[in-house]
Every structure is written in C-alpha cells, then in structure tokens.
C-alpha cells in the first residue's frame, strides 16, 4: 500500500519491478493515546520536553539508528495532518523517511494500521512507545541485531529493583489486598520498547491474537500467544515510560544531563 498523499516517499520506492532490494528496518510508533495520567491538555505524545514534543524525541530516537530507514507514526484519528506538520517542522536524518497515518480506537488497532503501510522490503519491524522518548540508540541497535540474528521477537528489559507481590485485586479502590505469592525477583524483568519483530511473525500475531489485558498486553505478548519464542536484550534506565507528571521532571533532568555531557 502506498503512503498517504503528501508524505515523504522512501528513496527506493521507485526501483524497477523485480529488482533485488535489501531488506529494511522500519519503526512503528503508536501515538494516538490521550495520556490521561498526565492530566488534561494535549495528547501525551505531544507534551513537550525542553520545548520539543515527546513524539519528536521518540522519532529521533528511532532515526538515530542507522539501521532504521522508515518511521511510521500512528497519529490520533483526527490529528494526522497536525502530526505531519509537526514532523515537517523538525529536522530528521536525511536517510530516514517517515509516514503519518490516522490511528484507531485501541493501541492494537493503531499498530495494525501502521503495519499496513509498510513497504514490502521491510523485514524487521520495531514497535516503539511514543511515551519512551529517551531510549538510547545502543538499545535500539541491540534489538535490531537480535531480530536480524534470527529471533522472531525481541524486547529490551531491565532487572527489577523492588520486590514484587502478586495480590488478589480489591473491588474497592484503596482497600487492603491479600498477597497470593511473591515471584522470584531474579527471574523478573521490566520490559521496555522498542520491541523488535520479524515482520511476518508480527503480522501473524496481529491477525490471530487480541490484547486482553492479561497474558497479551503488548506486541511481544501476542507473539508469545502464537507459541513463538521471545528473547530479552539489555534495556536502559533512560528508556523509561513517561506517564505521570513526575516522569516529566525526570525526563527533563535526563535531557539536561545529556546536554551538559555531550551537547545532545
């Protein structure tokens, strides 16, 4: 399917029919959510960090990898033109093309709509949260390398610092909840994005599995439901998800440190 009118067109889209083209890596960034935990105002992905929308930081984080040649941004259903204008106004590496498409009512539907516009020569797909704007390029590259090395699904993750308890959820908010078990912390990881996939595996997952809030809460969980292996590579503490006002303060601090250390 060709990209929507007005979008930047991949440089190799005009290659002669039948010409051999190397497989490429694309990133899909679902950014259609409202982010209610950050309070009223603009959608979460459009909140600013150091004067730049989080979405732009997230797109640049994907484009920082030399392996990523296309970024698909899935915008709010009624906000695709505004998001396209936003991307047009911010510099991205020349080697990186981008497409903006309207999203759906759910994250799964938005990712699926993003997958539908990928060129045929894309073999490796990253799915990245717009709310993780500061993921380092080394983490992105590690995910891509593991997929290209043969893993059908790869997630970056970090060990947990806190002990975790499984509880019986209370029907009354704030009421005491009985503990059911204490998982072994050494076996637990906090999963981040970008999650990386063999394209055919991810398409099959979206065609057959539904997010259910329990076993399949992300794209990697959907692949697990297929019975396919998912592997973990080291994540990074700066790839945290911005969901609360305090996270915005931490993200600003990370950006300030980067500017001080290396002129980011």
Short mmCIF file of C-alpha atoms in Angstrom, two decimals:
data_model
loop_
_atom_site.label_atom_id
_atom_site.label_comp_id
_atom_site.label_asym_id
_atom_site.label_seq_id
_atom_site.Cartn_x
_atom_site.Cartn_y
_atom_site.Cartn_z
CA UNK A 1 0.00 0.00 0.00
CA UNK A 2 1.47 3.41 -0.94
CA UNK A 3 1.97 6.01 1.76
CA UNK A 4 -0.77 8.64 2.15
CA UNK A 5 -0.60 11.65 -0.13
CA UNK A 6 1.83 14.32 0.99
CA UNK A 7 4.13 12.01 2.91
CA UNK A 8 7.84 11.67 2.26
CA UNK A 9 8.33 8.68 -0.09
CA UNK A 10 11.07 6.09 0.59
CA UNK A 11 14.04 6.60 -1.71
CA UNK A 12 13.87 3.06 -3.12
CA UNK A 13 10.11 3.09 -3.74
CA UNK A 14 10.70 3.71 -7.46
CA UNK A 15 13.05 0.75 -8.01
CA UNK A 16 12.30 -1.24 -11.18
CA UNK A 17 9.91 -4.16 -10.82
CA UNK A 18 11.76 -7.33 -9.98
CA UNK A 19 14.89 -5.51 -8.90
CA UNK A 20 16.59 -7.02 -5.87
CA UNK A 21 16.46 -4.73 -2.85
CA UNK A 22 17.97 -5.32 0.58
CA UNK A 23 15.54 -5.85 3.42
CA UNK A 24 14.96 -2.82 5.58
CA UNK A 25 14.03 -2.00 9.15
CA UNK A 26 11.06 0.22 9.97
CA UNK A 27 9.74 1.56 13.26
CA UNK A 28 6.04 1.95 14.05
CA UNK A 29 5.24 4.49 16.77
CA UNK A 30 1.62 4.38 18.01
CA UNK A 31 0.90 7.91 19.28
CA UNK A 32 -2.88 8.04 19.24
CA UNK A 33 -3.44 7.86 23.03
CA UNK A 34 -4.58 10.70 25.24
CA UNK A 35 -2.35 10.03 28.26
CA UNK A 36 -4.93 10.79 30.93
CA UNK A 37 -2.46 10.13 33.78
CA UNK A 38 -0.53 13.24 32.75
CA UNK A 39 -3.66 15.30 33.26
CA UNK A 40 -5.75 17.43 30.91
CA UNK A 41 -4.30 19.09 27.85
CA UNK A 42 -2.57 17.87 24.72
CA UNK A 43 -2.23 14.15 23.94
CA UNK A 44 0.66 12.62 25.85
CA UNK A 45 2.87 12.24 22.78
CA UNK A 46 2.59 15.97 22.09
CA UNK A 47 3.61 17.11 25.59
CA UNK A 48 6.92 18.92 25.40
CA UNK A 49 10.32 18.07 26.86
CA UNK A 50 12.74 21.00 26.75
CA UNK A 51 10.40 22.68 24.29
CA UNK A 52 10.18 19.72 21.89
CA UNK A 53 7.21 17.33 21.76
CA UNK A 54 7.87 13.87 23.19
CA UNK A 55 6.84 12.38 19.85
CA UNK A 56 9.68 14.18 18.09
CA UNK A 57 12.15 12.89 20.68
CA UNK A 58 10.81 9.35 20.14
CA UNK A 59 11.02 9.61 16.33
CA UNK A 60 14.56 10.94 16.55
CA UNK A 61 15.49 8.09 18.91
CA UNK A 62 14.44 5.58 16.25
CA UNK A 63 16.04 7.57 13.42
CA UNK A 64 19.30 7.72 15.36
CA UNK A 65 19.85 4.07 14.43
CA UNK A 66 21.48 3.81 11.02
CA UNK A 67 19.54 0.57 10.53
CA UNK A 68 16.14 2.33 10.65
CA UNK A 69 15.18 3.78 7.28
CA UNK A 70 11.45 4.38 7.82
CA UNK A 71 9.39 5.61 10.77
CA UNK A 72 5.60 5.22 10.70
CA UNK A 73 3.82 7.49 13.18
CA UNK A 74 0.27 6.50 14.03
CA UNK A 75 -1.49 9.73 14.99
CA UNK A 76 -4.77 10.39 16.81
CA UNK A 77 -7.66 9.57 14.42
CA UNK A 78 -8.44 13.25 13.86
CA UNK A 79 -4.90 14.55 14.22
CA UNK A 80 -2.85 13.11 11.36
CA UNK A 81 -2.48 16.42 9.45
CA UNK A 82 -1.30 18.23 12.59
CA UNK A 83 1.22 15.47 13.39
CA UNK A 84 2.52 15.55 9.81
CA UNK A 85 3.02 19.31 10.08
CA UNK A 86 4.84 18.76 13.36
CA UNK A 87 7.23 16.25 11.80
CA UNK A 88 7.77 18.50 8.80
CA UNK A 89 8.85 21.29 11.15
CA UNK A 90 11.54 19.26 12.94
CA UNK A 91 14.76 18.02 11.41
CA UNK A 92 15.28 14.28 10.97
CA UNK A 93 18.25 12.48 9.39
CA UNK A 94 18.03 12.56 5.58
CA UNK A 95 18.35 8.78 5.42
CA UNK A 96 15.13 8.36 7.42
CA UNK A 97 11.75 8.55 5.70
CA UNK A 98 8.51 8.93 7.60
CA UNK A 99 4.81 8.36 7.10
CA UNK A 100 1.90 9.56 9.24
CA UNK A 101 -1.35 7.59 9.35
CA UNK A 102 -4.51 8.02 11.45
CA UNK A 103 -4.80 5.59 14.34
CA UNK A 104 -7.64 3.56 15.77
CA UNK A 105 -9.58 3.33 18.99
CA UNK A 106 -7.12 0.90 20.60
CA UNK A 107 -3.35 0.54 20.64
CA UNK A 108 -3.57 -2.80 18.85
CA UNK A 109 -5.68 -1.29 16.09
CA UNK A 110 -3.25 1.61 15.76
CA UNK A 111 -0.25 -0.70 15.43
CA UNK A 112 -2.10 -2.76 12.84
CA UNK A 113 -2.87 0.38 10.82
CA UNK A 114 0.81 1.30 10.95
CA UNK A 115 1.84 -2.14 9.74
CA UNK A 116 -0.47 -1.85 6.74
CA UNK A 117 1.59 0.94 5.14
CA UNK A 118 4.99 -0.77 5.41
CA UNK A 119 6.74 -1.33 2.06
CA UNK A 120 7.24 -4.94 1.03
CA UNK A 121 11.01 -4.80 1.53
CA UNK A 122 10.70 -4.17 5.28
CA UNK A 123 11.66 -7.40 7.04
CA UNK A 124 12.34 -6.15 10.58
CA UNK A 125 9.76 -4.07 12.46
CA UNK A 126 10.20 -2.11 15.66
CA UNK A 127 7.18 -1.08 17.71
CA UNK A 128 8.03 1.82 20.00
CA UNK A 129 6.04 3.76 22.59
CA UNK A 130 5.95 7.50 21.90
CA UNK A 131 5.95 7.85 25.69
CA UNK A 132 9.51 6.46 25.83
CA UNK A 133 11.24 9.42 24.21
CA UNK A 134 14.76 8.95 25.56
CA UNK A 135 15.70 5.38 24.64
CA UNK A 136 19.42 5.31 23.70
CA UNK A 137 20.45 4.27 20.20
CA UNK A 138 22.53 1.38 21.56
CA UNK A 139 19.34 -0.21 22.89
CA UNK A 140 17.60 0.24 19.53
CA UNK A 141 20.53 -1.32 17.71
CA UNK A 142 20.70 -4.27 20.13
CA UNK A 143 17.05 -5.11 19.44
CA UNK A 144 17.52 -4.91 15.67
CA UNK A 145 20.67 -7.03 15.77
CA UNK A 146 18.89 -9.78 17.73
CA UNK A 147 15.98 -9.89 15.27
CA UNK A 148 18.33 -9.97 12.31
CA UNK A 149 20.19 -12.75 14.10
CA UNK A 150 17.12 -14.97 13.90
CA UNK A 151 14.91 -14.15 16.90
CA UNK A 152 11.25 -13.72 15.85
CA UNK A 153 10.59 -11.31 18.73
CA UNK A 154 12.94 -9.28 20.94
CA UNK A 155 12.28 -6.99 23.90
CA UNK A 156 14.68 -4.76 25.83
CA UNK A 157 14.25 -5.10 29.57
CA UNK A 158 15.87 -4.23 32.88
CA UNK A 159 16.02 -6.15 36.18
CA UNK A 160 13.58 -5.09 38.89
CA UNK A 161 14.87 -3.16 41.86
CA UNK A 162 11.80 -3.80 44.00
CA UNK A 163 10.26 -6.98 45.35
CA UNK A 164 7.01 -7.80 43.53
CA UNK A 165 3.88 -9.26 45.13
CA UNK A 166 1.04 -10.98 43.32
CA UNK A 167 -2.23 -9.94 45.01
CA UNK A 168 -5.94 -10.53 44.78
CA UNK A 169 -7.20 -7.18 43.44
CA UNK A 170 -9.73 -5.44 45.61
CA UNK A 171 -13.08 -4.38 44.22
CA UNK A 172 -12.82 -1.22 46.33
CA UNK A 173 -10.03 1.23 45.39
CA UNK A 174 -7.60 1.69 48.26
CA UNK A 175 -8.82 -1.32 50.24
CA UNK A 176 -6.27 -3.87 51.56
CA UNK A 177 -5.43 -6.64 49.09
CA UNK A 178 -4.32 -10.13 50.18
CA UNK A 179 -0.95 -11.34 48.88
CA UNK A 180 -1.13 -14.53 46.81
CA UNK A 181 2.57 -15.08 46.13
CA UNK A 182 6.00 -13.48 45.86
CA UNK A 183 7.67 -14.16 42.49
CA UNK A 184 11.42 -14.74 42.41
CA UNK A 185 12.78 -11.28 41.62
CA UNK A 186 15.88 -12.60 39.83
CA UNK A 187 13.63 -14.06 37.13
CA UNK A 188 11.63 -10.88 36.56
CA UNK A 189 12.31 -8.09 34.09
CA UNK A 190 10.63 -4.76 33.39
CA UNK A 191 10.01 -4.67 29.65
CA UNK A 192 10.65 -1.56 27.57
CA UNK A 193 10.46 -0.58 23.90
CA UNK A 194 11.29 -0.64 21.07
CA UNK A 195 10.19 -4.23 20.74
CA UNK A 196 11.54 -5.83 17.58
CA UNK A 197 9.97 -8.45 15.33
CA UNK A 198 10.35 -10.47 12.23
CA UNK A 199 7.68 -8.83 10.10
CA UNK A 200 5.80 -11.98 9.13
CA UNK A 201 5.63 -13.10 12.76
CA UNK A 202 4.22 -9.76 13.91
CA UNK A 203 1.64 -9.69 11.12
CA UNK A 204 0.51 -13.19 12.04
CA UNK A 205 0.20 -12.18 15.69
CA UNK A 206 -1.99 -9.20 14.86
CA UNK A 207 -4.15 -11.34 12.62
CA UNK A 208 -4.84 -14.01 15.25
CA UNK A 209 -4.35 -12.61 18.78
CA UNK A 210 -6.23 -9.92 20.70
CA UNK A 211 -4.91 -7.77 23.55
CA UNK A 212 -6.74 -8.98 26.63
CA UNK A 213 -5.15 -7.02 29.48
CA UNK A 214 -3.69 -10.19 30.99
CA UNK A 215 -1.46 -12.54 29.02
CA UNK A 216 -1.19 -10.38 25.89
CA UNK A 217 -0.68 -6.80 26.98
CA UNK A 218 1.90 -5.86 24.34
CA UNK A 219 3.04 -6.99 20.91
CA UNK A 220 5.60 -9.41 22.35
CA UNK A 221 2.85 -10.99 24.46
CA UNK A 222 0.84 -11.53 21.30
CA UNK A 223 3.79 -13.36 19.74
CA UNK A 224 4.05 -15.48 22.89
CA UNK A 225 0.44 -16.48 22.35
CA UNK A 226 1.46 -17.85 18.95
CA UNK A 227 3.92 -20.16 20.70
CA UNK A 228 6.89 -18.34 19.18
CA UNK A 229 9.97 -17.57 21.30
CA UNK A 230 10.57 -14.08 22.64
CA UNK A 231 14.05 -13.12 23.82
CA UNK A 232 15.27 -10.30 26.06
CA UNK A 233 18.22 -7.99 25.45
CA UNK A 234 19.51 -5.45 27.99
CA UNK A 235 17.38 -2.33 28.22
CA UNK A 236 18.41 1.02 29.65
CA UNK A 237 17.31 3.09 32.63
CA UNK A 238 16.72 6.10 30.35
CA UNK A 239 14.14 4.19 28.29
CA UNK A 240 11.51 4.71 31.00
CA UNK A 241 7.90 5.47 30.12
CA UNK A 242 6.59 8.98 30.73
CA UNK A 243 3.14 8.50 32.23
CA UNK A 244 2.99 10.77 35.31
CA UNK A 245 3.96 14.39 35.98
CA UNK A 246 6.97 13.20 37.99
CA UNK A 247 8.22 11.30 34.92
CA UNK A 248 8.29 14.60 33.01
CA UNK A 249 10.59 16.05 35.67
CA UNK A 250 12.91 13.04 35.40
CA UNK A 251 12.93 13.24 31.60
CA UNK A 252 13.88 16.92 31.74
CA UNK A 253 16.73 16.02 34.08
CA UNK A 254 18.00 13.34 31.68
CA UNK A 255 17.95 15.80 28.77
CA UNK A 256 19.78 18.40 30.85
CA UNK A 257 22.46 15.86 31.74
CA UNK A 258 22.85 14.85 28.09
CA UNK A 259 23.26 18.46 27.04
CA UNK A 260 25.85 19.01 29.75
CA UNK A 261 27.79 15.84 28.94
CA UNK A 262 27.81 15.67 25.17
CA UNK A 263 25.86 18.56 23.73
CA UNK A 264 22.81 16.39 22.92
#
